[in-house]
Short mmCIF file of C-alpha atoms and ligand atoms in Angstrom, two decimals:
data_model
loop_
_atom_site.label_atom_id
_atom_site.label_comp_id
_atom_site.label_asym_id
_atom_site.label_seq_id
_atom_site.Cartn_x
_atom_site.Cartn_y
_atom_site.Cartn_z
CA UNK A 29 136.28 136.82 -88.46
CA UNK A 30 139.00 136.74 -91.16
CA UNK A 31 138.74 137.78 -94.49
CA UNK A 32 139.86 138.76 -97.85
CA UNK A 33 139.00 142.94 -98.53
CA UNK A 34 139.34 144.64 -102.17
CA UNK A 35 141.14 147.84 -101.79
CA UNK A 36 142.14 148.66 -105.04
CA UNK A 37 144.57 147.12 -108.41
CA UNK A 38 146.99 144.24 -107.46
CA UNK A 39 145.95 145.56 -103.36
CA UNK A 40 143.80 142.39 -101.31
CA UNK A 41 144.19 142.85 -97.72
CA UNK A 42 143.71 140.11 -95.42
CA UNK A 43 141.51 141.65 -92.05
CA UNK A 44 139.25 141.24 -89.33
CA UNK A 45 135.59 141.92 -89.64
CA UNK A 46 133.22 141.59 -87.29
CA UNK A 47 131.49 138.45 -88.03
CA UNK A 48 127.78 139.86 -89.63
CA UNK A 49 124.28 138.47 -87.78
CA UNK A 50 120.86 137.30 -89.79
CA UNK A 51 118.46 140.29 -89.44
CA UNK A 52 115.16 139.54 -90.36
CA UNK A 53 114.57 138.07 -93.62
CA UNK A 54 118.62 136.99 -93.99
CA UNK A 55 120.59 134.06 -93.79
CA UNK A 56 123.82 133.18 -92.27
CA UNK A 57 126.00 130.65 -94.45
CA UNK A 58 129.35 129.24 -93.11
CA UNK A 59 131.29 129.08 -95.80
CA UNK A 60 132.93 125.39 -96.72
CA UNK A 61 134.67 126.93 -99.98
CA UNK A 62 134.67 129.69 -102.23
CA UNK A 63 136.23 129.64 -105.62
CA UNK A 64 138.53 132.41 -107.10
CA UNK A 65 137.15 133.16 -110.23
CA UNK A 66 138.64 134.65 -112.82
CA UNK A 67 136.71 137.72 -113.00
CA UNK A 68 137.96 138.27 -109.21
CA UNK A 69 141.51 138.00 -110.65
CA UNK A 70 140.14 140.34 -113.57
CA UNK A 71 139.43 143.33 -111.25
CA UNK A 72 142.82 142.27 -109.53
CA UNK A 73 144.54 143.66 -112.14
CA UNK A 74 142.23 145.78 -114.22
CA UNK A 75 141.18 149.22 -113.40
CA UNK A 76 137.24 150.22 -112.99
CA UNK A 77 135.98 146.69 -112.57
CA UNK A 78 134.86 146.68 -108.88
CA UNK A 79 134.20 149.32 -106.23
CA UNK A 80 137.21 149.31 -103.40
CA UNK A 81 135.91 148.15 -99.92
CA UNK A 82 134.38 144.84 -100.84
CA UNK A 83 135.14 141.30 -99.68
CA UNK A 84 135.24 139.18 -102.74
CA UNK A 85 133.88 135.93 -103.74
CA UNK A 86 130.62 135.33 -105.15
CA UNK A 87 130.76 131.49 -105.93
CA UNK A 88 130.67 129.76 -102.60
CA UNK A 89 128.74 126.99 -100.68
CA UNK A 90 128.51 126.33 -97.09
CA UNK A 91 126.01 125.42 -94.67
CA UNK A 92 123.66 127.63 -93.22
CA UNK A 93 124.65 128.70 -90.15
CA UNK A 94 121.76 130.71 -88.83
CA UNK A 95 118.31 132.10 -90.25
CA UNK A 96 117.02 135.46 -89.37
CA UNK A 97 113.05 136.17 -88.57
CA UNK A 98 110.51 135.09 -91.29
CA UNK A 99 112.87 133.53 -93.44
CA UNK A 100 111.52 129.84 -95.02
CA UNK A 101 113.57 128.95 -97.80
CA UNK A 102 116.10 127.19 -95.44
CA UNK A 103 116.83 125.76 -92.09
CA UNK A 104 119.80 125.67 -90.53
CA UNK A 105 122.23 123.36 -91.21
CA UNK A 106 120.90 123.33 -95.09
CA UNK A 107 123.72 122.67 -97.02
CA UNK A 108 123.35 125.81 -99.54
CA UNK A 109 125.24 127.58 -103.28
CA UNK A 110 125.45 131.34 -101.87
CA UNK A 111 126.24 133.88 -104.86
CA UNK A 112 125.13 133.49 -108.92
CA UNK A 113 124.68 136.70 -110.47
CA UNK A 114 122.35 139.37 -108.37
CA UNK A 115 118.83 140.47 -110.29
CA UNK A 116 116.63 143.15 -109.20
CA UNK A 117 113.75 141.58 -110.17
CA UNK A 118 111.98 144.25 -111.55
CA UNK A 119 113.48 145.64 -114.80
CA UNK A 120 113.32 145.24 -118.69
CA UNK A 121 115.56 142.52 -118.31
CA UNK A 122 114.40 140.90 -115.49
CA UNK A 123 110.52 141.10 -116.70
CA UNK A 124 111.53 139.50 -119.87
CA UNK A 125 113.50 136.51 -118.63
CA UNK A 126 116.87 137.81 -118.68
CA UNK A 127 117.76 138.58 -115.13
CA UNK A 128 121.43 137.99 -116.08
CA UNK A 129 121.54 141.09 -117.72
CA UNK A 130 119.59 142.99 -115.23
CA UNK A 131 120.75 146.47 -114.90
CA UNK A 132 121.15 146.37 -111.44
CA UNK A 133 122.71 143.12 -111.57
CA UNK A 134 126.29 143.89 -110.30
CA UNK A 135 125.27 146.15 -107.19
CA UNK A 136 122.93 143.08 -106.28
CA UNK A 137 125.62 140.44 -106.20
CA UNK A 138 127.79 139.48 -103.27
CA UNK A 139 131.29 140.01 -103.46
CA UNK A 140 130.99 142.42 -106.55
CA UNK A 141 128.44 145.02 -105.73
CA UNK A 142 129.82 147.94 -104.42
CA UNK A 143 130.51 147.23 -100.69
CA UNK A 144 128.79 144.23 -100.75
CA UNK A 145 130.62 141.21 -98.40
CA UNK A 146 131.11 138.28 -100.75
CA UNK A 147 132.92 134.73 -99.15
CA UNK A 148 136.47 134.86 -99.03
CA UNK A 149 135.59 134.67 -95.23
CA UNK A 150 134.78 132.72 -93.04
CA UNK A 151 131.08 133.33 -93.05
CA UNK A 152 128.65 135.17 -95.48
CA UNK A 153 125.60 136.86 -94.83
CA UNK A 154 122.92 136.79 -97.55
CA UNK A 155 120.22 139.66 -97.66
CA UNK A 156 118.19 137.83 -100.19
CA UNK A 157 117.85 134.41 -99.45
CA UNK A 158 115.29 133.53 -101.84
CA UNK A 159 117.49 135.15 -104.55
CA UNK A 160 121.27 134.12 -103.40
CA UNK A 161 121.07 130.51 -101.67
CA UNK A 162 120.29 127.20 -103.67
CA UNK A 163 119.88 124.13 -102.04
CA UNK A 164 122.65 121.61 -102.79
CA UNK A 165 121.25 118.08 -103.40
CA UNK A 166 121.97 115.59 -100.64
CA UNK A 167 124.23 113.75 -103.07
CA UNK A 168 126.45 115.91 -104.35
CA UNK A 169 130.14 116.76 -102.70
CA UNK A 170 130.75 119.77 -102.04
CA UNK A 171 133.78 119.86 -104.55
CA UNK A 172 130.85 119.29 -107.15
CA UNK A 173 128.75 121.75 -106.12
CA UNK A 174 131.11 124.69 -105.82
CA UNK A 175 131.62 124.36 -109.49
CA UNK A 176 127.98 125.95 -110.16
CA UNK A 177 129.87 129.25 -111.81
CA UNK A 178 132.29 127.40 -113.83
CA UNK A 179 129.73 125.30 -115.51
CA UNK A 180 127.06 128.00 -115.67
CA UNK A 181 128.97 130.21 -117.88
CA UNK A 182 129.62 127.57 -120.60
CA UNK A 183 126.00 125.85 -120.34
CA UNK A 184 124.63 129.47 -120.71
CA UNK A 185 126.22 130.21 -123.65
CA UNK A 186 125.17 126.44 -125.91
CA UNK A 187 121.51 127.30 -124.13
CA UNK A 188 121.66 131.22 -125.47
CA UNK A 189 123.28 130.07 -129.47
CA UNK A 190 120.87 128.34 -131.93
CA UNK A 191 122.80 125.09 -132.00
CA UNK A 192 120.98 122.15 -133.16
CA UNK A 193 121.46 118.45 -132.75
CA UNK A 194 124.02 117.18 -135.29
CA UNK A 195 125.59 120.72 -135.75
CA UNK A 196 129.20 121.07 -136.00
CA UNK A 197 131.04 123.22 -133.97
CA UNK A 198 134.05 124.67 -133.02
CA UNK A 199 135.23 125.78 -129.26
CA UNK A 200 138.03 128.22 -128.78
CA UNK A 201 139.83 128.02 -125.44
CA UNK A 202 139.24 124.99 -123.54
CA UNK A 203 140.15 126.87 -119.95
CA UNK A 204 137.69 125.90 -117.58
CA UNK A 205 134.88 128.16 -119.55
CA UNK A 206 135.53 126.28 -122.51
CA UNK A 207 135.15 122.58 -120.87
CA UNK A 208 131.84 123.69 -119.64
CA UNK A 209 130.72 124.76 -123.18
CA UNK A 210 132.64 121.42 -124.44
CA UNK A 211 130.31 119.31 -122.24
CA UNK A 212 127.16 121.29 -122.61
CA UNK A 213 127.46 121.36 -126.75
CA UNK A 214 128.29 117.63 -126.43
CA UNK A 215 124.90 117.41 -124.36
CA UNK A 216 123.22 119.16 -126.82
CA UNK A 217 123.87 117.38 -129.60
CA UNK A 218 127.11 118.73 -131.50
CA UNK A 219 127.92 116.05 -133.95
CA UNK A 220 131.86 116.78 -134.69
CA UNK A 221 133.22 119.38 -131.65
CA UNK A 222 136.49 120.25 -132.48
CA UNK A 223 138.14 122.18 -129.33
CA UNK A 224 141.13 124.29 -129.93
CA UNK A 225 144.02 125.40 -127.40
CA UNK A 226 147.59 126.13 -127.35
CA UNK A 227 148.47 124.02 -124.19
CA UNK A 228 148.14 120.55 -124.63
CA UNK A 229 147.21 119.75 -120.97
CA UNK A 230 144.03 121.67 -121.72
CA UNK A 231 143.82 119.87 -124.89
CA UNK A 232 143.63 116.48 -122.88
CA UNK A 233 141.07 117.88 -120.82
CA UNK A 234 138.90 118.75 -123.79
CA UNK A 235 138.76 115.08 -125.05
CA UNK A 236 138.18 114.21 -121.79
CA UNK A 237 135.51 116.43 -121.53
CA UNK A 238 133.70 115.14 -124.65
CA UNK A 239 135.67 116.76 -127.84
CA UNK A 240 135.81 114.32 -130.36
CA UNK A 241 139.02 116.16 -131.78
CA UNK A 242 141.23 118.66 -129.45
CA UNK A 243 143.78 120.22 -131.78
CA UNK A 244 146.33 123.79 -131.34
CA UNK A 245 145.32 126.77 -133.34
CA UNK A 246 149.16 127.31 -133.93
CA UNK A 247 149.68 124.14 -136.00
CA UNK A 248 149.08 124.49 -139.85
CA UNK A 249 148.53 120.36 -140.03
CA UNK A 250 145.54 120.73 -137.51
CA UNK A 251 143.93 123.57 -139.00
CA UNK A 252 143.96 122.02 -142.39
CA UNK A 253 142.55 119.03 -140.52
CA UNK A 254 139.77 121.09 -139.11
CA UNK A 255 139.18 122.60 -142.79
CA UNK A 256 138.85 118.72 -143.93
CA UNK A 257 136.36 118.08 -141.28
CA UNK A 258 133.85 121.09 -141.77
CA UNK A 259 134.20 121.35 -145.37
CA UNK A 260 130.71 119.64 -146.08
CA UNK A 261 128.75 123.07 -144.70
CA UNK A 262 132.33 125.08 -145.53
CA UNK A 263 132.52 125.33 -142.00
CA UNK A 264 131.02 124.98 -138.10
CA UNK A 265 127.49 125.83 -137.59
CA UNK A 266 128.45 127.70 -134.26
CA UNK A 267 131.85 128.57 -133.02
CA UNK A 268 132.18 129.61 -129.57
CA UNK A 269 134.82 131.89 -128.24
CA UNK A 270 136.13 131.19 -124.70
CA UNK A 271 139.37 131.49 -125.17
CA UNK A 272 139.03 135.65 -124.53
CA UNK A 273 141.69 136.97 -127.30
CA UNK A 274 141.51 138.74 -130.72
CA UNK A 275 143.45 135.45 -132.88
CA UNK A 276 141.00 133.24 -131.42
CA UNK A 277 137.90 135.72 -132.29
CA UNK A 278 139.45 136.08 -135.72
CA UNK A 279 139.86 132.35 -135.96
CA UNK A 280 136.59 131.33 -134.51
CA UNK A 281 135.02 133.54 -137.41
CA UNK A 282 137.37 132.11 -140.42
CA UNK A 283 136.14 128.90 -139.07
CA UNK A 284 132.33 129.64 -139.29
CA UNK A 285 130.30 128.89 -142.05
CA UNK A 286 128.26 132.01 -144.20
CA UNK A 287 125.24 132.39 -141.57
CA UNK A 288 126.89 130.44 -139.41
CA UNK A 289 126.55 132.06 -135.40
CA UNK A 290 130.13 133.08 -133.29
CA UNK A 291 129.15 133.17 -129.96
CA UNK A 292 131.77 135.13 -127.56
CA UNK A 293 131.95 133.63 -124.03
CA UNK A 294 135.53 134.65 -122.99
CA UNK A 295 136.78 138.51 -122.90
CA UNK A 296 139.97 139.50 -121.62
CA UNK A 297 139.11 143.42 -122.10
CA UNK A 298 141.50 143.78 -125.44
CA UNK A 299 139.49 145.22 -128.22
CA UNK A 300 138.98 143.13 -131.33
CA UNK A 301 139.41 144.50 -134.72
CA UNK A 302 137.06 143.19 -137.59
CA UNK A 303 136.86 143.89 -141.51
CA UNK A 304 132.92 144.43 -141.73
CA UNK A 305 133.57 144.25 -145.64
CA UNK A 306 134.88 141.11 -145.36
CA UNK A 307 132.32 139.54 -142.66
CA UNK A 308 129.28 141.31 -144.18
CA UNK A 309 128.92 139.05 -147.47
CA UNK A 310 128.87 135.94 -144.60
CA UNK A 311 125.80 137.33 -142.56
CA UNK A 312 127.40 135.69 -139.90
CA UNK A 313 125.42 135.89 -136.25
CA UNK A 314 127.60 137.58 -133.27
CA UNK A 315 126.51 136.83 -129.99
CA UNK A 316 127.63 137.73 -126.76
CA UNK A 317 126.90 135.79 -123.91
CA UNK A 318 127.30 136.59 -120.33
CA UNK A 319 126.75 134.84 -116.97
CA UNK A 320 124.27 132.78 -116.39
CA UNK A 321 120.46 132.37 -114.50
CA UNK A 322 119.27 131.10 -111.41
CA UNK A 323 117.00 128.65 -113.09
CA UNK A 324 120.21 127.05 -114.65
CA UNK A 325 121.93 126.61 -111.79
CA UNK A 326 118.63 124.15 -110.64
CA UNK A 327 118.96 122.65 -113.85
CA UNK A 328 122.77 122.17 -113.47
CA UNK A 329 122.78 120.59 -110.53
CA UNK A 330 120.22 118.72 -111.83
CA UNK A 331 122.55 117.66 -114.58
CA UNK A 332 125.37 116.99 -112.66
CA UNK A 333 123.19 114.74 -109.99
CA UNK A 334 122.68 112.36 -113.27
CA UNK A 335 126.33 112.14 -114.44
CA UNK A 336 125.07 114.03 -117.63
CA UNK A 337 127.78 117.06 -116.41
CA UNK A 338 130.96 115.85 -115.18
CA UNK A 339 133.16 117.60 -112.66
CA UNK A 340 136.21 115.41 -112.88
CA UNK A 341 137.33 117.31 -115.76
CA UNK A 342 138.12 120.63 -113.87
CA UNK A 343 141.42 120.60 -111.75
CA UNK A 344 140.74 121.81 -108.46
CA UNK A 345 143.60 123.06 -105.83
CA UNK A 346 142.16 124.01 -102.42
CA UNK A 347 144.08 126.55 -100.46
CA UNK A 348 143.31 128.09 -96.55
CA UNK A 349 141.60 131.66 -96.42
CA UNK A 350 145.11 132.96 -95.38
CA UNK A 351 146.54 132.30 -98.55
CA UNK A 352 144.21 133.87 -100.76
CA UNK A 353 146.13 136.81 -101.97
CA UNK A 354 149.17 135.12 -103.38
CA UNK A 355 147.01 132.77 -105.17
CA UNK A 356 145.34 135.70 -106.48
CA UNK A 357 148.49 136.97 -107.73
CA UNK A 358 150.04 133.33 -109.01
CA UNK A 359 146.69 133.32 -111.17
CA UNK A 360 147.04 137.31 -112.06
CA UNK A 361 150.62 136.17 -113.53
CA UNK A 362 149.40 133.01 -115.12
CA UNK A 363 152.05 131.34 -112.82
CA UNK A 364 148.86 128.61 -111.68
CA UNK A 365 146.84 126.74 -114.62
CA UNK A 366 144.00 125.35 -112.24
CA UNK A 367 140.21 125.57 -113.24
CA UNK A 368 139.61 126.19 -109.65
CA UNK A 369 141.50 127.63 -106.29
CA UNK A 370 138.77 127.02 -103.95
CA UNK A 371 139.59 128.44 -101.00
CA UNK A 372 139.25 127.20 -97.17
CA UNK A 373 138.40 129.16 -94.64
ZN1 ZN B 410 132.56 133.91 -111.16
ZN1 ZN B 411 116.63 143.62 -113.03
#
């Protein structure tokens, strides 16, 4: 079968594998789509971020295409999510409901562990159904469904801060990370959200996404506007940073009020430089936040099955297997602004 091997920076080679068979206790999945994310294009470019040898993608859905002995989660033909983040199960983490950071967390997940195959091919094998494969309700499209990454990483991060209903807040970067923070604050009660990007396309998609004011961090008239809107509190309760730069860390914090939390969803790998002396006197809260859990992904779907979630806000641009590597690269040079390549095998 074809697919998409990691063999080191800026080097994808498209290959033939031999197509892999459900031992006991594994699935087969035929994959429909898998989306590139952007930590795939990440390690694309960036040094040290994934083993060579592996066959990316680890956000894919597909149905299941055959079930190996003793396995009872799902049937063939089971329409199925193959992929969230890997968990051992059996750690600090994990035995204190945290699997997302499990320590063992990247060699466990498809198409990033070490030598692990992910989807960009035409089939995926998972070792741990129980773990890897979600059943997609009977309602949702595909198209919908595929989206369980991009969503989980923004509804993570509202579900990790300490936001409360009628909070203000500020979101930083409304890329496809940021519309899935957008919607989940919104969800969750933020009262004023005021989303922030350079690109008014993605500022479109922010209102449309449920801002209720989508303004550009370069423009003095908007930032004073901001000022004018969080001045009661002297600023936003919680800022969130998905934007994944140092100016829009530094201006997520100038836009915090003292105590108020800055929660950092999007990280590009550029340090950030911060004046302690200057941020002490604010106690402000810094959070990271990373990934997401299986047990969100039910609730997503969930979420999505009611309309509460929309999908219609993330642009979507399907492309065949064969074509994965120079959409790869367009995304590597910032040459494609989609929230999602899925790609067809
Ligand atoms: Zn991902
Ligand atoms: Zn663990």
């Amino acid at each position: 079968m074809k697919a998409v091997k990691y063999c080191g920076v800026k080097h994808l080679e498209y290959v033939d594998i031999d197509k892999p068979k459900a031992g006991p206790g594994e699935v087969l999945v035929k994959v429909k789509y898998c989306g590139i994310c952007g930590t795939d294009v990440h390690a694309y470019k960036v040094p040290g971020i994934f083993d060579w040898e592996l066959i990316l993608g680890h956000e894919s859905v597909g149905c299941v295409e055959a079930v190996g002995e003793g396995v009872t989660c799902v049937k063939v033909g089971d329409r199925v999510a193959v992929g969230p983040p890997g968990d051992c199960g059996n750690c600090y983490s994990c035995n204190t409901g945290h699997p997302n950071t499990c320590a063992h967390a990247f060699p466990e997940t498809l198409g990033i562990g070490p030598g692990t195959q992910g989807a960009y091919a035409e089939y995926v094998l998972s070792k741990h159904p129980d773990n890897e494969l979600f059943p997609i309700p009977d309602a949702m499209a595909w198209e919908q469904a595929v989206l369980f990454d991009v969503i989980g990483v923004g509804f993570h991060a509202v579900r990790r801060s300490e936001m409360k209903v009628g909070d203000n807040v500020v979101v930083s970067g409304c890329g496809s990370i940021g519309l899935s923070v957008i919607q989940s604050a919104k969800l969750a009660g933020a009262a004023n959200l005021i989303a922030f990007d350079v690109m008014e396309s993605r500022r479109a998609l922010a209102l449309k996404a449920g801002a209720d004011y989508a303004l550009d961090p370069a423009s003095d008239e908007d930032l004073t506007l901001a000022g004018k809107i969080l001045s009661h509190a002297g600023g936003a309760q919680v800022a969130f940073e998905a934007a994944g730069n140092p100016s829009s860390v530094k201006q997520c914090i100038d836009l915090t009020m003292a105590n108020g939390q800055v929660l950092l969803v999007g990280n590009d790998g550029r340090p950030y430089e911060m004046i302690t002396a200057a941020l002490g006197p604010m106690e402000y809260d810094l959070k990271f936040s990373f990934t997401y859990t299986k047990e969100e992904i039910h609730t997503l779907f969930e979420l999505i099955s009611l309309g509460k979630l929309k999908t219609d806000v993330y642009s979507l641009e399907m492309a065949p297997l064969s074509e994965a590597i120079s959409k790869v690269e367009q995304l590597a040079d910032g040459a494609l602004d989609v929230a999602r390549v899925l790609l067809v095998p």
